[in-house]
Amino acid sequence: MIVCKFGGTSVADGAAIARAAAIVAGKRDRQPVVVVSALGGATNDLLDVAQRAANGNLLVALSIVESLRQRHLTTTATLLDGSPERDDVEAEVSAGLDELAHLAEALSTLGFVTPRSLDSVAAIGELLSSRIVAAAFRHRGLDAEWVDARDVTITDDNFTRAAPDLPRIAAATRERLRPIVQAGRVPVVGGFVGATPSHITTTLGRGGSDYSASLLGAALEAEAIEIWTDVDGMLTADPRLIPTARLIDRIRFDEAAELAAFGAKVLHPSTIAPAVQRGIPVYVFNSRRPEGTGTMITFDAPRYPVRALAGKRDKTLVKLRSARMLLAHGFLGAVFAVFDRHRTSIDVVTTSEVSVSVTLDDASNLEAIVADLSAFGDVSVEQHRGLVAIVGAGLSDGAQTMAQALGALGDIKVHMASLSATGLNFTLVLDDAQVNPALQRLHATFFPEPA
Ligand code: ADP
Ligand code: ASP
Ligand code: MG
């Protein structure tokens, strides 16, 4: 059994979904389970509908609903031309968009959105795309069956970034997915979307379809998890920033996890953990070039000092200075408890005798965090910081690679530097505006163009 996940651009329109059908048809004998994202860009549009409706722009919101309706209906018509199912699928698509319009009206009356209502809106993207894809696969001779993601991806109720309930997911996949596969059929499930045990719709967070694929793959003890996207695999840097970035043929789980956590959008940061637990290899392939060799992510890829670079922008740096920290035990624990209490995760930490500096992934609870930290000492906040991560299993075999990295940065100011305890991620905190130039310099140093 394998899991094949198709991202937004890989199901963006009729032609893309037809390519996905051909890819899955070629893997029929490996018992594929298919996970799909919303049509490319649809999630952004859906969230826009919710925000605009709540902000009093109902007419604009409803016009976006209509453009989403047209787009989904055009895709359906292209794919299901001549299919006896076409009318039914069109009716389902329209019903989904009618529901969206009702939600928009409700939000405009309320005048605000809640995380729970955002999830109900955002989930519509994957619920529709998965239905369209299942019918399109059937029309192309694949025995596909749509499965409601809310029946299998069971989560807690931390709306907009819900955490999976692994035992329930295991039980649900045994009950809902395995029998379909065993009958020689192909289940098609929406990624990103889940539900609480009491059937309230949730989502796993932006980009979460990769995570759905690895959760279901782990629950099914799949042989492989395939992430089909719009680039040839994992590359040595984001190709949008570094056009000369190179394809990585094999990379280790821990390296891929660091890259994902530090901004390599090609994988959702949580994708690797479920695969590691079961030792399931993860592959990244290009759905536009299915003949490509892609990237294989496993335990035992060759060690390099630097395997790839990643970067993140728009981070907040919080510094705490306190003489009480000197020789005191329990101090750091109390400080980190503050971040835990405000459900805020930290990217990078450095400490000295009398100070702690951390960068926050998400600063939405900053005010409350600063208020709580002030009880320990002087707090300062620096906005517009960025991170650059230099990742390689052999990075800290000697000091040379880190020296080379700092040398490559030249006059770019480094606010903070941290070598992960695993020794495979050297992270630098810079000004936001310096992230791209830094990545360019580092890439030219560690991945020079052949002369
Ligand atoms: P999907 O919709 O298929 O999930 P995403 O847009 O989420 O696709 O992820 C693919 C994108 O990730 C690529 O188009 C690329 O710009 C970006 N990316 C960032 N870092 C990397 C990297 N190291 N290797 C490959 N792609 C990367
Ligand atoms: N459609 C969702 C998003 O855009 C999930 C995903 O594509 O992975 O965030
Ligand atoms: Mg993605």
CSV table of C-alpha atoms and ligand atoms in Angstrom, one decimal:
chain,number,residue,atom,x,y,z
A,1,MET,CA,0.0,0.0,0.0
A,2,ILE,CA,1.2,3.5,-0.8
A,3,VAL,CA,-0.1,7.0,-0.1
A,4,CYS,CA,0.0,9.5,-3.0
A,5,LYS,CA,-0.7,13.1,-2.1
A,6,PHE,CA,-1.4,15.7,-4.8
A,7,GLY,CA,-0.9,19.3,-3.7
A,8,GLY,CA,-2.8,22.3,-4.9
A,9,THR,CA,-1.0,22.9,-8.2
A,10,SER,CA,-1.2,19.2,-8.9
A,11,VAL,CA,-5.0,19.4,-8.8
A,12,ALA,CA,-5.4,23.0,-9.9
A,13,ASP,CA,-7.5,22.3,-13.0
A,14,GLY,CA,-8.8,19.6,-15.3
A,15,ALA,CA,-5.5,19.0,-17.0
A,16,ALA,CA,-3.6,18.7,-13.7
A,17,ILE,CA,-6.3,16.3,-12.3
A,18,ALA,CA,-6.1,14.2,-15.5
A,19,ARG,CA,-2.3,14.0,-15.0
A,20,ALA,CA,-2.8,12.9,-11.4
A,21,ALA,CA,-5.2,10.2,-12.6
A,22,ALA,CA,-2.6,8.8,-15.0
A,23,ILE,CA,0.0,8.8,-12.2
A,24,VAL,CA,-2.3,6.8,-9.9
A,25,ALA,CA,-3.3,4.5,-12.7
A,26,GLY,CA,0.4,3.6,-13.2
A,27,LYS,CA,0.6,2.6,-9.6
A,28,ARG,CA,-2.6,0.5,-9.3
A,29,ASP,CA,-0.7,-2.6,-8.4
A,30,ARG,CA,0.8,-0.9,-5.4
A,31,GLN,CA,-2.6,-0.3,-3.8
A,32,PRO,CA,-2.6,3.5,-3.7
A,33,VAL,CA,-4.5,5.6,-1.2
A,34,VAL,CA,-4.9,9.1,-2.7
A,35,VAL,CA,-4.9,12.4,-0.6
A,36,VAL,CA,-5.6,15.6,-2.4
A,37,SER,CA,-5.4,19.3,-1.6
A,38,ALA,CA,-7.9,21.9,-2.6
A,39,LEU,CA,-7.7,23.3,-6.1
A,40,GLY,CA,-4.6,25.5,-6.1
A,41,GLY,CA,-5.3,28.8,-4.5
A,42,ALA,CA,-8.8,27.8,-3.4
A,43,THR,CA,-7.9,27.8,0.4
A,44,ASN,CA,-6.7,31.4,0.1
A,45,ASP,CA,-10.0,32.4,-1.6
A,46,LEU,CA,-12.1,30.6,1.0
A,47,LEU,CA,-10.3,32.3,3.9
A,48,ASP,CA,-10.7,35.6,2.1
A,49,VAL,CA,-14.5,35.0,1.8
A,50,ALA,CA,-14.7,34.5,5.6
A,51,GLN,CA,-12.6,37.6,6.4
A,52,ARG,CA,-14.4,39.9,4.0
A,53,ALA,CA,-17.8,38.7,5.1
A,54,ALA,CA,-16.9,39.3,8.7
A,55,ASN,CA,-15.5,42.7,7.9
A,56,GLY,CA,-18.8,43.9,6.4
A,57,ASN,CA,-17.9,43.3,2.7
A,58,LEU,CA,-20.5,40.6,2.1
A,59,LEU,CA,-21.0,41.5,-1.6
A,60,VAL,CA,-17.3,41.1,-2.3
A,61,ALA,CA,-17.3,37.9,-0.3
A,62,LEU,CA,-20.3,36.5,-2.3
A,63,SER,CA,-18.5,37.5,-5.6
A,64,ILE,CA,-15.6,35.3,-4.6
A,65,VAL,CA,-18.0,32.5,-3.8
A,66,GLU,CA,-19.3,32.8,-7.3
A,67,SER,CA,-15.9,32.7,-8.9
A,68,LEU,CA,-15.0,29.6,-6.8
A,69,ARG,CA,-18.3,28.1,-8.0
A,70,GLN,CA,-17.4,28.8,-11.6
A,71,ARG,CA,-13.9,27.4,-11.2
A,72,HIS,CA,-15.1,24.2,-9.6
A,73,LEU,CA,-17.9,23.7,-12.1
A,74,THR,CA,-15.6,24.3,-15.1
A,75,THR,CA,-13.1,21.8,-13.7
A,76,THR,CA,-15.9,19.3,-13.2
A,77,ALA,CA,-17.3,19.9,-16.7
A,78,THR,CA,-13.9,19.4,-18.3
A,79,LEU,CA,-13.1,16.2,-16.4
A,80,LEU,CA,-16.6,14.6,-16.5
A,81,ASP,CA,-17.5,15.3,-20.1
A,82,GLY,CA,-19.6,12.3,-21.1
A,83,SER,CA,-19.7,10.8,-17.5
A,84,PRO,CA,-23.0,9.7,-16.1
A,85,GLU,CA,-21.9,11.2,-12.8
A,86,ARG,CA,-21.4,14.7,-14.1
A,87,ASP,CA,-24.8,16.0,-13.0
A,88,ASP,CA,-24.5,14.5,-9.5
A,89,VAL,CA,-21.0,16.0,-9.0
A,90,GLU,CA,-22.1,19.4,-10.3
A,91,ALA,CA,-25.0,19.3,-7.8
A,92,GLU,CA,-22.6,18.4,-4.9
A,93,VAL,CA,-20.2,21.2,-5.9
A,94,SER,CA,-23.1,23.7,-6.0
A,95,ALA,CA,-24.4,22.5,-2.7
A,96,GLY,CA,-20.9,23.0,-1.2
A,97,LEU,CA,-20.8,26.6,-2.5
A,98,ASP,CA,-24.4,27.3,-1.4
A,99,GLU,CA,-23.3,26.3,2.1
A,100,LEU,CA,-20.3,28.6,1.8
A,101,ALA,CA,-22.5,31.5,0.8
A,102,HIS,CA,-24.7,30.8,3.9
A,103,LEU,CA,-21.6,30.7,6.1
A,104,ALA,CA,-20.5,34.1,4.6
A,105,GLU,CA,-23.9,35.6,5.4
A,106,ALA,CA,-23.8,34.3,8.9
A,107,LEU,CA,-20.3,35.7,9.4
A,108,SER,CA,-21.3,39.1,8.1
A,109,THR,CA,-24.2,39.2,10.6
A,110,LEU,CA,-21.8,38.2,13.4
A,111,GLY,CA,-19.1,40.7,12.3
A,112,PHE,CA,-16.3,38.4,13.4
A,113,VAL,CA,-14.7,35.1,12.7
A,114,THR,CA,-13.8,32.4,15.1
A,115,PRO,CA,-11.1,29.7,14.5
A,116,ARG,CA,-13.9,27.2,14.4
A,117,SER,CA,-15.8,29.0,11.7
A,118,LEU,CA,-12.6,29.5,9.7
A,119,ASP,CA,-12.1,25.8,9.7
A,120,SER,CA,-15.7,25.1,8.5
A,121,VAL,CA,-15.0,27.5,5.6
A,122,ALA,CA,-11.5,26.3,4.7
A,123,ALA,CA,-12.5,22.7,4.7
A,124,ILE,CA,-14.8,23.2,1.8
A,125,GLY,CA,-11.8,23.4,-0.5
A,126,GLU,CA,-10.6,19.8,0.1
A,127,LEU,CA,-14.1,18.4,0.5
A,128,LEU,CA,-15.0,19.6,-3.0
A,129,SER,CA,-11.7,18.8,-4.7
A,130,SER,CA,-11.6,15.2,-3.3
A,131,ARG,CA,-15.1,14.6,-4.6
A,132,ILE,CA,-14.3,16.0,-8.1
A,133,VAL,CA,-11.0,14.0,-8.2
A,134,ALA,CA,-12.7,10.7,-7.2
A,135,ALA,CA,-15.3,11.1,-9.9
A,136,ALA,CA,-12.6,12.1,-12.5
A,137,PHE,CA,-10.6,9.0,-11.6
A,138,ARG,CA,-13.7,6.8,-12.0
A,139,HIS,CA,-14.4,8.4,-15.4
A,140,ARG,CA,-10.8,7.4,-16.4
A,141,GLY,CA,-11.3,3.8,-15.5
A,142,LEU,CA,-9.9,3.8,-11.9
A,143,ASP,CA,-12.2,2.2,-9.3
A,144,ALA,CA,-12.0,5.2,-7.0
A,145,GLU,CA,-14.1,5.8,-3.9
A,146,TRP,CA,-14.5,9.2,-2.1
A,147,VAL,CA,-13.9,9.0,1.6
A,148,ASP,CA,-14.9,12.0,3.8
A,149,ALA,CA,-11.7,13.1,5.5
A,150,ARG,CA,-13.8,14.0,8.6
A,151,ASP,CA,-14.4,10.2,9.1
A,152,VAL,CA,-10.7,9.3,9.2
A,153,THR,CA,-8.6,12.3,10.2
A,154,ILE,CA,-9.7,12.6,13.8
A,155,THR,CA,-8.2,15.5,15.7
A,156,ASP,CA,-8.5,17.6,18.9
A,157,ASP,CA,-10.5,20.9,18.8
A,158,ASN,CA,-7.5,23.2,18.5
A,159,PHE,CA,-9.2,24.8,15.5
A,160,THR,CA,-7.0,26.1,12.6
A,161,ARG,CA,-4.1,23.9,13.8
A,162,ALA,CA,-5.7,20.8,15.2
A,163,ALA,CA,-3.5,18.0,16.5
A,164,PRO,CA,-4.2,14.4,15.3
A,165,ASP,CA,-5.7,11.8,17.6
A,166,LEU,CA,-3.5,8.9,16.6
A,167,PRO,CA,-5.4,6.0,18.1
A,168,ARG,CA,-8.7,7.2,16.7
A,169,ILE,CA,-7.1,7.7,13.3
A,170,ALA,CA,-5.6,4.2,13.4
A,171,ALA,CA,-9.0,2.8,14.2
A,172,ALA,CA,-10.8,4.9,11.6
A,173,THR,CA,-8.4,4.0,8.8
A,174,ARG,CA,-8.7,0.3,9.6
A,175,GLU,CA,-12.5,0.6,9.4
A,176,ARG,CA,-12.9,3.1,6.5
A,177,LEU,CA,-9.8,2.9,4.3
A,178,ARG,CA,-8.3,-0.5,4.5
A,179,PRO,CA,-11.4,-2.4,3.3
A,180,ILE,CA,-11.6,-0.2,0.2
A,181,VAL,CA,-7.9,-0.9,-0.6
A,182,GLN,CA,-8.4,-4.6,0.1
A,183,ALA,CA,-11.3,-4.7,-2.3
A,184,GLY,CA,-8.8,-3.5,-5.0
A,185,ARG,CA,-10.3,0.0,-5.1
A,186,VAL,CA,-8.7,3.4,-4.7
A,187,PRO,CA,-9.8,5.6,-1.7
A,188,VAL,CA,-9.6,9.4,-2.4
A,189,VAL,CA,-9.5,11.6,0.7
A,190,GLY,CA,-9.2,15.3,1.2
A,191,GLY,CA,-6.0,16.4,3.0
A,192,PHE,CA,-5.8,19.2,5.6
A,193,VAL,CA,-9.3,18.5,6.9
A,194,GLY,CA,-10.3,16.6,9.9
A,195,ALA,CA,-12.9,16.5,12.6
A,196,THR,CA,-13.2,16.1,16.4
A,197,PRO,CA,-14.6,12.8,17.7
A,198,SER,CA,-17.9,14.7,18.0
A,199,HIS,CA,-17.8,15.5,14.2
A,200,ILE,CA,-16.9,19.2,14.3
A,201,THR,CA,-14.8,20.1,11.3
A,202,THR,CA,-11.2,21.0,12.0
A,203,THR,CA,-8.0,21.6,9.9
A,204,LEU,CA,-4.4,20.7,10.5
A,205,GLY,CA,-3.0,24.2,9.6
A,206,ARG,CA,-1.9,25.7,6.3
A,207,GLY,CA,-0.1,23.3,4.1
A,208,GLY,CA,-1.5,20.4,6.2
A,209,SER,CA,-2.3,18.0,3.3
A,210,ASP,CA,1.2,16.7,3.5
A,211,TYR,CA,0.6,16.0,7.2
A,212,SER,CA,-2.7,14.2,6.4
A,213,ALA,CA,-0.8,12.0,3.9
A,214,SER,CA,1.8,11.0,6.4
A,215,LEU,CA,-0.7,10.4,9.2
A,216,LEU,CA,-2.8,8.1,7.0
A,217,GLY,CA,0.3,6.5,5.6
A,218,ALA,CA,1.6,5.7,9.2
A,219,ALA,CA,-1.9,4.5,10.3
A,220,LEU,CA,-2.0,2.1,7.3
A,221,GLU,CA,1.6,1.1,7.6
A,222,ALA,CA,2.1,2.1,4.0
A,223,GLU,CA,5.3,1.1,2.1
A,224,ALA,CA,5.8,4.7,0.9
A,225,ILE,CA,4.3,8.1,1.2
A,226,GLU,CA,4.6,10.1,-2.1
A,227,ILE,CA,4.2,13.9,-2.1
A,228,TRP,CA,3.4,15.0,-5.7
A,229,THR,CA,4.0,18.7,-6.1
A,230,ASP,CA,5.2,21.4,-8.6
A,231,VAL,CA,9.0,21.0,-8.2
A,232,ASP,CA,11.2,18.0,-9.1
A,233,GLY,CA,11.7,17.1,-5.4
A,234,MET,CA,13.4,18.7,-2.4
A,235,LEU,CA,16.0,21.1,-3.7
A,236,THR,CA,19.1,22.6,-2.1
A,237,ALA,CA,17.1,25.8,-1.5
A,238,ASP,CA,13.7,27.3,-2.5
A,239,PRO,CA,13.9,27.5,-6.3
A,240,ARG,CA,11.7,30.7,-6.2
A,241,LEU,CA,14.6,32.4,-4.5
A,242,ILE,CA,17.5,30.5,-5.8
A,243,PRO,CA,16.8,29.5,-9.4
A,244,THR,CA,20.0,27.4,-9.5
A,245,ALA,CA,18.9,25.3,-6.6
A,246,ARG,CA,19.7,21.6,-7.3
A,247,LEU,CA,17.6,18.5,-6.8
A,248,ILE,CA,18.5,16.4,-3.8
A,249,ASP,CA,18.2,12.7,-4.7
A,250,ARG,CA,18.3,11.3,-1.1
A,251,ILE,CA,18.1,13.1,2.2
A,252,ARG,CA,17.8,11.9,5.8
A,253,PHE,CA,14.5,12.2,7.8
A,254,ASP,CA,16.2,14.5,10.3
A,255,GLU,CA,17.6,16.8,7.7
A,256,ALA,CA,14.3,17.0,5.8
A,257,ALA,CA,12.4,17.7,9.1
A,258,GLU,CA,14.8,20.6,10.0
A,259,LEU,CA,14.4,22.1,6.5
A,260,ALA,CA,10.6,21.8,6.7
A,261,ALA,CA,10.5,23.4,10.1
A,262,PHE,CA,12.8,26.3,8.9
A,263,GLY,CA,10.8,27.3,5.9
A,264,ALA,CA,11.1,24.7,3.1
A,265,LYS,CA,7.4,24.8,2.2
A,266,VAL,CA,7.6,21.8,0.0
A,267,LEU,CA,6.9,19.7,3.1
A,268,HIS,CA,4.6,20.7,6.0
A,269,PRO,CA,6.8,20.7,9.1
A,270,SER,CA,4.9,17.9,10.8
A,271,THR,CA,5.1,15.5,7.8
A,272,ILE,CA,8.2,13.7,8.8
A,273,ALA,CA,7.4,12.6,12.3
A,274,PRO,CA,4.7,10.0,11.5
A,275,ALA,CA,6.8,8.5,8.7
A,276,VAL,CA,9.9,8.3,11.0
A,277,GLN,CA,7.9,6.4,13.6
A,278,ARG,CA,7.0,3.7,11.2
A,279,GLY,CA,10.2,4.0,9.1
A,280,ILE,CA,8.2,4.7,6.0
A,281,PRO,CA,10.2,6.4,3.2
A,282,VAL,CA,8.7,9.7,1.9
A,283,TYR,CA,9.2,10.7,-1.7
A,284,VAL,CA,8.8,14.1,-3.3
A,285,PHE,CA,7.9,14.0,-7.0
A,286,ASN,CA,6.9,16.5,-9.7
A,287,SER,CA,3.4,15.8,-11.0
A,288,ARG,CA,4.2,17.7,-14.2
A,289,ARG,CA,7.2,15.5,-14.8
A,290,PRO,CA,6.3,12.1,-13.4
A,291,GLU,CA,9.2,10.4,-15.1
A,292,GLY,CA,11.6,12.4,-12.8
A,293,THR,CA,13.5,10.6,-10.1
A,294,GLY,CA,12.4,12.9,-7.3
A,295,THR,CA,13.7,12.9,-3.7
A,296,MET,CA,13.8,9.9,-1.4
A,297,ILE,CA,13.7,10.8,2.4
A,298,THR,CA,14.9,7.9,4.6
A,299,PHE,CA,17.0,7.2,7.7
A,300,ASP,CA,20.2,6.5,5.8
A,301,ALA,CA,21.0,8.9,3.1
A,302,PRO,CA,24.7,9.9,2.6
A,303,ARG,CA,26.1,12.5,5.0
A,304,TYR,CA,27.1,15.9,3.7
A,305,PRO,CA,28.3,18.9,5.7
A,306,VAL,CA,25.5,21.0,4.0
A,307,ARG,CA,22.6,19.3,2.3
A,308,ALA,CA,20.3,22.3,1.8
A,309,LEU,CA,19.3,25.8,3.0
A,310,ALA,CA,16.0,27.2,4.2
A,311,GLY,CA,14.8,30.5,5.4
A,312,LYS,CA,11.9,32.2,7.2
A,313,ARG,CA,10.9,35.8,7.3
A,314,ASP,CA,8.7,38.0,9.6
A,315,LYS,CA,9.8,36.5,12.9
A,316,THR,CA,9.8,38.2,16.3
A,317,LEU,CA,12.9,38.1,18.5
A,318,VAL,CA,12.2,38.3,22.3
A,319,LYS,CA,15.1,39.0,24.7
A,320,LEU,CA,14.9,38.6,28.4
A,321,ARG,CA,17.6,39.9,30.7
A,322,SER,CA,17.6,39.0,34.4
A,323,ALA,CA,20.2,38.9,37.1
A,324,ARG,CA,18.0,36.3,38.8
A,325,MET,CA,19.1,33.8,36.1
A,326,LEU,CA,22.6,33.8,37.5
A,327,LEU,CA,23.3,30.4,39.0
A,328,ALA,CA,19.6,29.9,39.6
A,329,HIS,CA,17.9,26.6,38.8
A,330,GLY,CA,14.3,26.3,37.5
A,331,PHE,CA,14.6,29.7,35.9
A,332,LEU,CA,14.6,28.6,32.3
A,333,GLY,CA,11.7,26.2,33.0
A,334,ALA,CA,9.6,29.0,34.4
A,335,VAL,CA,10.4,31.2,31.3
A,336,PHE,CA,9.5,28.4,28.8
A,337,ALA,CA,6.3,27.7,30.7
A,338,VAL,CA,5.2,31.2,29.7
A,339,PHE,CA,5.5,30.3,26.0
A,340,ASP,CA,3.8,27.0,26.6
A,341,ARG,CA,0.9,28.7,28.4
A,342,HIS,CA,0.4,31.0,25.4
A,343,ARG,CA,0.6,28.1,23.0
A,344,THR,CA,3.5,29.7,21.2
A,345,SER,CA,6.3,27.7,19.7
A,346,ILE,CA,9.8,28.8,19.6
A,347,ASP,CA,12.2,28.5,16.6
A,348,VAL,CA,15.6,29.4,18.0
A,349,VAL,CA,16.9,29.8,21.5
A,350,THR,CA,20.2,31.2,22.9
A,351,THR,CA,21.1,31.8,26.5
A,352,SER,CA,23.9,33.5,28.4
A,353,GLU,CA,24.5,33.8,32.1
A,354,VAL,CA,21.9,36.6,32.4
A,355,SER,CA,19.8,36.5,29.3
A,356,VAL,CA,17.6,34.3,27.1
A,357,SER,CA,16.7,35.2,23.5
A,358,VAL,CA,14.1,33.3,21.5
A,359,THR,CA,12.5,33.8,18.1
A,360,LEU,CA,8.8,33.2,17.9
A,361,ASP,CA,7.1,31.3,15.1
A,362,ASP,CA,3.8,33.1,15.6
A,363,ALA,CA,3.6,36.4,17.5
A,364,SER,CA,-0.1,36.6,17.9
A,365,ASN,CA,0.1,36.3,21.7
A,366,LEU,CA,3.1,38.6,22.0
A,367,GLU,CA,1.5,41.1,24.3
A,368,ALA,CA,0.5,38.6,26.8
A,369,ILE,CA,3.9,36.8,26.6
A,370,VAL,CA,5.8,40.0,27.2
A,371,ALA,CA,3.5,40.9,30.2
A,372,ASP,CA,4.2,37.5,31.8
A,373,LEU,CA,8.0,37.6,31.0
A,374,SER,CA,8.3,41.0,32.6
A,375,ALA,CA,7.8,39.3,36.0
A,376,PHE,CA,11.3,37.8,35.5
A,377,GLY,CA,13.3,40.8,34.2
A,378,ASP,CA,13.7,43.3,31.4
A,379,VAL,CA,12.1,42.2,28.1
A,380,SER,CA,12.8,43.7,24.7
A,381,VAL,CA,11.2,42.8,21.4
A,382,GLU,CA,12.7,43.0,18.0
A,383,GLN,CA,10.4,42.7,15.0
A,384,HIS,CA,11.2,42.0,11.3
A,385,ARG,CA,13.8,39.4,12.0
A,386,GLY,CA,14.4,36.4,9.7
A,387,LEU,CA,16.1,33.1,10.0
A,388,VAL,CA,18.4,31.2,7.7
A,389,ALA,CA,19.0,27.5,8.4
A,390,ILE,CA,22.0,25.7,7.1
A,391,VAL,CA,21.3,22.0,7.3
A,392,GLY,CA,23.5,18.9,6.9
A,393,ALA,CA,24.1,15.7,8.9
A,394,GLY,CA,27.9,16.3,8.8
A,395,LEU,CA,27.6,20.0,9.6
A,396,SER,CA,29.3,19.9,13.0
A,397,ASP,CA,31.9,17.2,12.2
A,398,GLY,CA,34.3,20.1,12.3
A,399,ALA,CA,34.1,23.8,12.9
A,400,GLN,CA,35.0,24.6,9.3
A,401,THR,CA,31.5,24.6,7.8
A,402,MET,CA,30.1,27.0,10.3
A,403,ALA,CA,33.1,29.3,9.9
A,404,GLN,CA,32.6,29.1,6.1
A,405,ALA,CA,28.9,30.0,6.6
A,406,LEU,CA,29.7,33.1,8.7
A,407,GLY,CA,32.4,34.0,6.2
A,408,ALA,CA,30.0,33.8,3.3
A,409,LEU,CA,27.7,36.3,5.0
A,410,GLY,CA,30.3,39.0,4.8
A,411,ASP,CA,28.8,42.2,6.0
A,412,ILE,CA,25.3,40.8,6.8
A,413,LYS,CA,24.7,41.4,10.5
A,414,VAL,CA,23.9,38.3,12.5
A,415,HIS,CA,21.7,38.9,15.6
A,416,MET,CA,21.8,35.4,16.9
A,417,ALA,CA,23.4,32.1,16.0
A,418,SER,CA,22.5,28.6,17.2
A,419,LEU,CA,23.7,25.1,16.5
A,420,SER,CA,21.0,22.6,17.2
A,421,ALA,CA,21.7,19.9,19.7
A,422,THR,CA,21.5,17.3,16.9
A,423,GLY,CA,24.3,19.2,15.3
A,424,LEU,CA,22.7,19.3,11.9
A,425,ASN,CA,21.1,22.7,11.8
A,426,PHE,CA,23.1,25.9,12.1
A,427,THR,CA,20.6,28.7,12.4
A,428,LEU,CA,21.3,32.4,12.0
A,429,VAL,CA,18.9,35.2,12.9
A,430,LEU,CA,19.2,38.2,10.6
A,431,ASP,CA,17.2,41.3,9.6
A,432,ASP,CA,14.2,40.2,7.5
A,433,ALA,CA,15.5,42.0,4.5
A,434,GLN,CA,18.8,40.1,4.7
A,435,VAL,CA,17.3,36.6,4.4
A,436,ASN,CA,17.3,36.5,0.6
A,437,PRO,CA,20.8,38.0,0.1
A,438,ALA,CA,22.1,35.6,2.8
A,439,LEU,CA,20.6,32.6,1.1
A,440,GLN,CA,22.1,33.6,-2.2
A,441,ARG,CA,25.6,34.0,-0.7
A,442,LEU,CA,25.4,30.8,1.2
A,443,HIS,CA,24.1,28.9,-1.8
A,444,ALA,CA,26.9,30.2,-4.0
A,445,THR,CA,29.4,29.1,-1.3
A,446,PHE,CA,28.1,25.6,-0.5
A,447,PHE,CA,26.7,24.8,-4.0
A,448,PRO,CA,29.0,26.5,-6.4
A,449,GLU,CA,28.1,26.4,-10.1
A,450,PRO,CA,30.4,24.0,-11.9
A,451,ALA,CA,33.1,26.0,-13.7
B,1,ADP,P1,1.8,21.9,-2.9
B,1,ADP,O1,0.7,22.8,-3.2
B,1,ADP,O2,2.1,20.8,-3.8
B,1,ADP,O3,1.7,21.4,-1.5
B,1,ADP,P2,3.7,23.9,-2.0
B,1,ADP,O4,3.6,25.2,-2.7
B,1,ADP,O5,3.1,23.8,-0.6
B,1,ADP,O6,3.1,22.8,-3.0
B,1,ADP,O7,5.2,23.5,-1.9
B,1,ADP,C1,6.0,23.4,-3.1
B,1,ADP,C2,6.9,24.7,-3.2
B,1,ADP,O8,7.8,24.7,-2.1
B,1,ADP,C3,7.7,24.8,-4.4
B,1,ADP,O9,7.1,25.4,-5.5
B,1,ADP,C4,8.9,25.7,-3.9
B,1,ADP,O10,8.7,27.0,-4.3
B,1,ADP,C5,8.8,25.6,-2.4
B,1,ADP,N1,10.1,25.2,-1.7
B,1,ADP,C6,10.6,25.9,-0.7
B,1,ADP,N2,11.8,25.3,-0.3
B,1,ADP,C7,12.0,24.3,-1.2
B,1,ADP,C8,13.0,23.3,-1.3
B,1,ADP,N3,14.0,23.2,-0.5
B,1,ADP,N4,12.8,22.3,-2.2
B,1,ADP,C9,11.7,22.3,-3.1
B,1,ADP,N5,10.8,23.3,-3.0
B,1,ADP,C10,10.9,24.2,-2.1
B,2,ASP,N1,-5.2,23.6,0.9
B,2,ASP,C1,-4.5,23.8,2.2
B,2,ASP,C2,-3.7,25.0,2.1
B,2,ASP,O1,-3.6,25.7,1.1
B,2,ASP,C3,-3.7,22.6,2.6
B,2,ASP,C4,-2.6,22.1,1.6
B,2,ASP,O2,-2.7,22.5,0.4
B,2,ASP,O3,-1.7,21.4,2.0
B,2,ASP,O4,-3.1,25.4,3.1
B,3,MG,MG,2.1,22.3,0.4
